[in-house]
Tab-separated table of C-alpha atoms in Angstrom:
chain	number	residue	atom	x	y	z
G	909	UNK	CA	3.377	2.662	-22.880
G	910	UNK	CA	5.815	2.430	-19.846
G	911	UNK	CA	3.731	4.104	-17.923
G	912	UNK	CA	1.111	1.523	-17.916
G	913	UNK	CA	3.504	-0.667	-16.308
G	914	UNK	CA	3.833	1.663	-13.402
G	915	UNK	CA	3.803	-0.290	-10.032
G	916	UNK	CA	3.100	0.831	-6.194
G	917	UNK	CA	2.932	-0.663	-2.958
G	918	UNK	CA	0.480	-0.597	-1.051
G	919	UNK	CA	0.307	-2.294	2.727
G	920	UNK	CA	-3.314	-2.361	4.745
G	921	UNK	CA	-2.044	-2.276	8.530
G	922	UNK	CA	-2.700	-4.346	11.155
G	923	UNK	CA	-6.130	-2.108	11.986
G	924	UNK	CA	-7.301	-2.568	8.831
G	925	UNK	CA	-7.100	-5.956	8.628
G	926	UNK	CA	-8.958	-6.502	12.228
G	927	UNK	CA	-11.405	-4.063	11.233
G	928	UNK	CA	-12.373	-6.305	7.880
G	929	UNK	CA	-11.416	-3.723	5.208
G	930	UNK	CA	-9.228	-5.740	2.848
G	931	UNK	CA	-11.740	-6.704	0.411
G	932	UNK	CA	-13.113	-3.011	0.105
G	933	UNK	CA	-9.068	-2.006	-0.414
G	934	UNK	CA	-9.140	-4.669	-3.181
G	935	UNK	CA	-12.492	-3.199	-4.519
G	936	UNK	CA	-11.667	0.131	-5.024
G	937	UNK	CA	-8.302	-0.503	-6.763
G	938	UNK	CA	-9.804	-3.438	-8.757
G	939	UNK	CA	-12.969	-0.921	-10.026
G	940	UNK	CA	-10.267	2.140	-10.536
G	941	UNK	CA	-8.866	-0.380	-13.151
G	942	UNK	CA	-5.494	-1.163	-11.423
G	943	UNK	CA	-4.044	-4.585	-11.912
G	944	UNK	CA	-3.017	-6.800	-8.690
G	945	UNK	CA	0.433	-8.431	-9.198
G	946	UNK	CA	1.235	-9.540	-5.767
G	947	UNK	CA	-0.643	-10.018	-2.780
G	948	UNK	CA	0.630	-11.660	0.558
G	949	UNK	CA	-0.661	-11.577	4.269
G	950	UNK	CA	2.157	-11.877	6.743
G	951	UNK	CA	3.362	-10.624	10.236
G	952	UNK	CA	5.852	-8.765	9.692
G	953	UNK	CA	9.219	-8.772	11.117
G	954	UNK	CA	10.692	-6.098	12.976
G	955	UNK	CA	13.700	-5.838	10.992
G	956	UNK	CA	11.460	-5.346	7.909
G	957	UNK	CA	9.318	-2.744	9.385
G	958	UNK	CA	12.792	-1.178	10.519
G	959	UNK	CA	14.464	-1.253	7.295
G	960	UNK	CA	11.220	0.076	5.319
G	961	UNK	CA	10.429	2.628	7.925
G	962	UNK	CA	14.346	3.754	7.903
G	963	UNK	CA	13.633	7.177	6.981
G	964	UNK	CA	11.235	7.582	9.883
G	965	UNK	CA	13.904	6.650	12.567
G	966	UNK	CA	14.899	9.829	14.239
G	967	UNK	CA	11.458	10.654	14.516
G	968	UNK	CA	9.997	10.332	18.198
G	969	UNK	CA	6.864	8.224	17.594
G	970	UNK	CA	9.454	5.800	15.373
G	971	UNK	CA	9.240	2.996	18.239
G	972	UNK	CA	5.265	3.106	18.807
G	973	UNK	CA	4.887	2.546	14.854
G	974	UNK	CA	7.015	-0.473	14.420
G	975	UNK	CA	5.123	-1.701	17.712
G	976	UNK	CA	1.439	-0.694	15.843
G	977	UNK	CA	2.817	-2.161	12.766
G	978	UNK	CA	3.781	-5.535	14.029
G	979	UNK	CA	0.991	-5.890	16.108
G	980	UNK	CA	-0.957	-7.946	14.021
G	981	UNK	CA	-1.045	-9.416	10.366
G	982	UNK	CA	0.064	-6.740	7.349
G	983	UNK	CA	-1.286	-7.588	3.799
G	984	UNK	CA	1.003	-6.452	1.462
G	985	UNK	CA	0.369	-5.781	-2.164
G	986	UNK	CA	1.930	-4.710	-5.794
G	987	UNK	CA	-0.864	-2.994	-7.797
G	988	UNK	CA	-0.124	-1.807	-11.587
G	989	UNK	CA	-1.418	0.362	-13.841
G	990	UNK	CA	-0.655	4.245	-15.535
G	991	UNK	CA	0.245	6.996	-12.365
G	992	UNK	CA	-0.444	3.849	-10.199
G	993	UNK	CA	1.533	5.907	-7.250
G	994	UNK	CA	0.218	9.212	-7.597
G	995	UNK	CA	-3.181	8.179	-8.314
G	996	UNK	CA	-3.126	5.474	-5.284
G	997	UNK	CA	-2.238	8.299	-2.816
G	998	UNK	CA	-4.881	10.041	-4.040
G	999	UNK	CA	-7.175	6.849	-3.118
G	1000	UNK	CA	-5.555	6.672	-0.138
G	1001	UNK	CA	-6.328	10.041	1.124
G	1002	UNK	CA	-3.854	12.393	3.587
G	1003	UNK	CA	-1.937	10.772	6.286
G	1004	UNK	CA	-4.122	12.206	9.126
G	1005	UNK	CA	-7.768	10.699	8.397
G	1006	UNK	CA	-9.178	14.340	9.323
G	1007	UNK	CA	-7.818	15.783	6.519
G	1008	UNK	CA	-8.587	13.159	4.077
G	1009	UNK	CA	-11.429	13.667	1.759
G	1010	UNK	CA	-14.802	11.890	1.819
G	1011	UNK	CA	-14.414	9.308	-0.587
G	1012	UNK	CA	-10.635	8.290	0.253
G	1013	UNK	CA	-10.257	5.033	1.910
G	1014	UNK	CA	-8.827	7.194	4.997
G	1015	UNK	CA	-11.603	9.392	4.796
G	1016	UNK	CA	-14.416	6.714	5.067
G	1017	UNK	CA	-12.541	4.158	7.293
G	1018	UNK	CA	-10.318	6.407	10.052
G	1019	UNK	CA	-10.486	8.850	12.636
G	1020	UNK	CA	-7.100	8.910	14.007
G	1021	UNK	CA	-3.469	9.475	12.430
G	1022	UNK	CA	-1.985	6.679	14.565
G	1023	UNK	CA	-4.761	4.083	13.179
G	1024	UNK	CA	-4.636	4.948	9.841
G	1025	UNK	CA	-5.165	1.288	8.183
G	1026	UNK	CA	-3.170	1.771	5.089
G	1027	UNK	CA	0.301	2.810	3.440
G	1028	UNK	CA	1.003	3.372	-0.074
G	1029	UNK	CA	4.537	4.330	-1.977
G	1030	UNK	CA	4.596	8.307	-2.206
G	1031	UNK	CA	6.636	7.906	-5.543
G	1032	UNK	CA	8.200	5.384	-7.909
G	1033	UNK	CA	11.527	5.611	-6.287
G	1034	UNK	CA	9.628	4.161	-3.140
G	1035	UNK	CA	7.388	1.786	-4.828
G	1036	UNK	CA	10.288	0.280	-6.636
G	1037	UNK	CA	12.294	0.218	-2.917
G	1038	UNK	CA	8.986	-1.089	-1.034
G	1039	UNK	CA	8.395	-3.757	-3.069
G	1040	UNK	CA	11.790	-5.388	-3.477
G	1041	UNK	CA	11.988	-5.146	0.222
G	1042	UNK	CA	8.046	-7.170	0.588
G	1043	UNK	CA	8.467	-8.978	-2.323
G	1044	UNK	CA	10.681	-11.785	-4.110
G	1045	UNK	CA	10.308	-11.176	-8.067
G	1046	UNK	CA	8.879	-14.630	-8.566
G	1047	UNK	CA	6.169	-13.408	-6.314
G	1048	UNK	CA	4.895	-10.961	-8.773
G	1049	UNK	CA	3.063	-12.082	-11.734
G	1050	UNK	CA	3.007	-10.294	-15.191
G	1051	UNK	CA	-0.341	-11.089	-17.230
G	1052	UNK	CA	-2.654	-8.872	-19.534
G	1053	UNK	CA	-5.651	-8.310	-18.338
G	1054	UNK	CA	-8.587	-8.660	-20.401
G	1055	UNK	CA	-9.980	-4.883	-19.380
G	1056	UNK	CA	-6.812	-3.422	-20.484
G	1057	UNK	CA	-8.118	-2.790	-24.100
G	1058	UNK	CA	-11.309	-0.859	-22.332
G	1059	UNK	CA	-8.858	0.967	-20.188
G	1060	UNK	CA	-6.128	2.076	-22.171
């Protein structure tokens, strides 16, 4: 069951964490059933936020979201668990809060696309990219979790 092992990133932004939201992140991928591997909070560099933004860097707003994204602390995370990146998008709601879904985290904690509070991996290729660029292995723990008989 490879697909159980399936891992994503996912990173609540500096809003986020001012506006007291990290637990209710936690929450909702702890009750989906996902598995936390990694957790850190940091400020991230600008080099980091350069190299995992890279594919953003033409784009004209590319300078005002390294600024938003270094403005304050970044908790950075490695959840697990079967479609962990399709299904966290789906958590995450749309990119622009107005056309997330009720429900979303984006749709019950944002208003505007440039304050969006969180980022998540949009496939495995990313995940797998974004979290060797956050992460160290020996950050990340591997451990069975006691639900996993209930959930798989």
């Amino acid at each position: 069951m490879a697909e159980v092992k399936e891992r994503t990133f996912i990173a609540i932004k500096p809003d986020g964490v001012q506006r007291g939201i990290i637990g209710e992140v936690i929450k909702r991928f702890e009750v989906k059933g996902f598995k936390l591997v990694g957790m850190k909070m940091l400020h991230a560099s600008e080099d980091l936020l350069m190299q995992h933004y890279i594919d953003l860097k033409d784009r004209p707003f590319f300078p005002t979201l390294i600024n938003y994204m270094s403005s304050g602390p970044v908790v950075a995370m490695v959840w697990e668990g079967k479609g962990a990146v399709k299904t966290g998008r789906v958590m995450l709601g749309a990119t622009n809060p107005a056309d997330s879904a009720p429900g979303t985290i984006r749709g019950d904690f944002c208003i505007d696309v440039s304050k969006n509070i969180i980022h998540g991996s949009d496939s495995v290729e990313s995940a797998n990219k974004e979290i060797s660029l956050w992460f160290k292995q020996e950050e990340l723990v591997s451990y069975t979790s006691c639900a996993y008989s209930w959930l798989y």
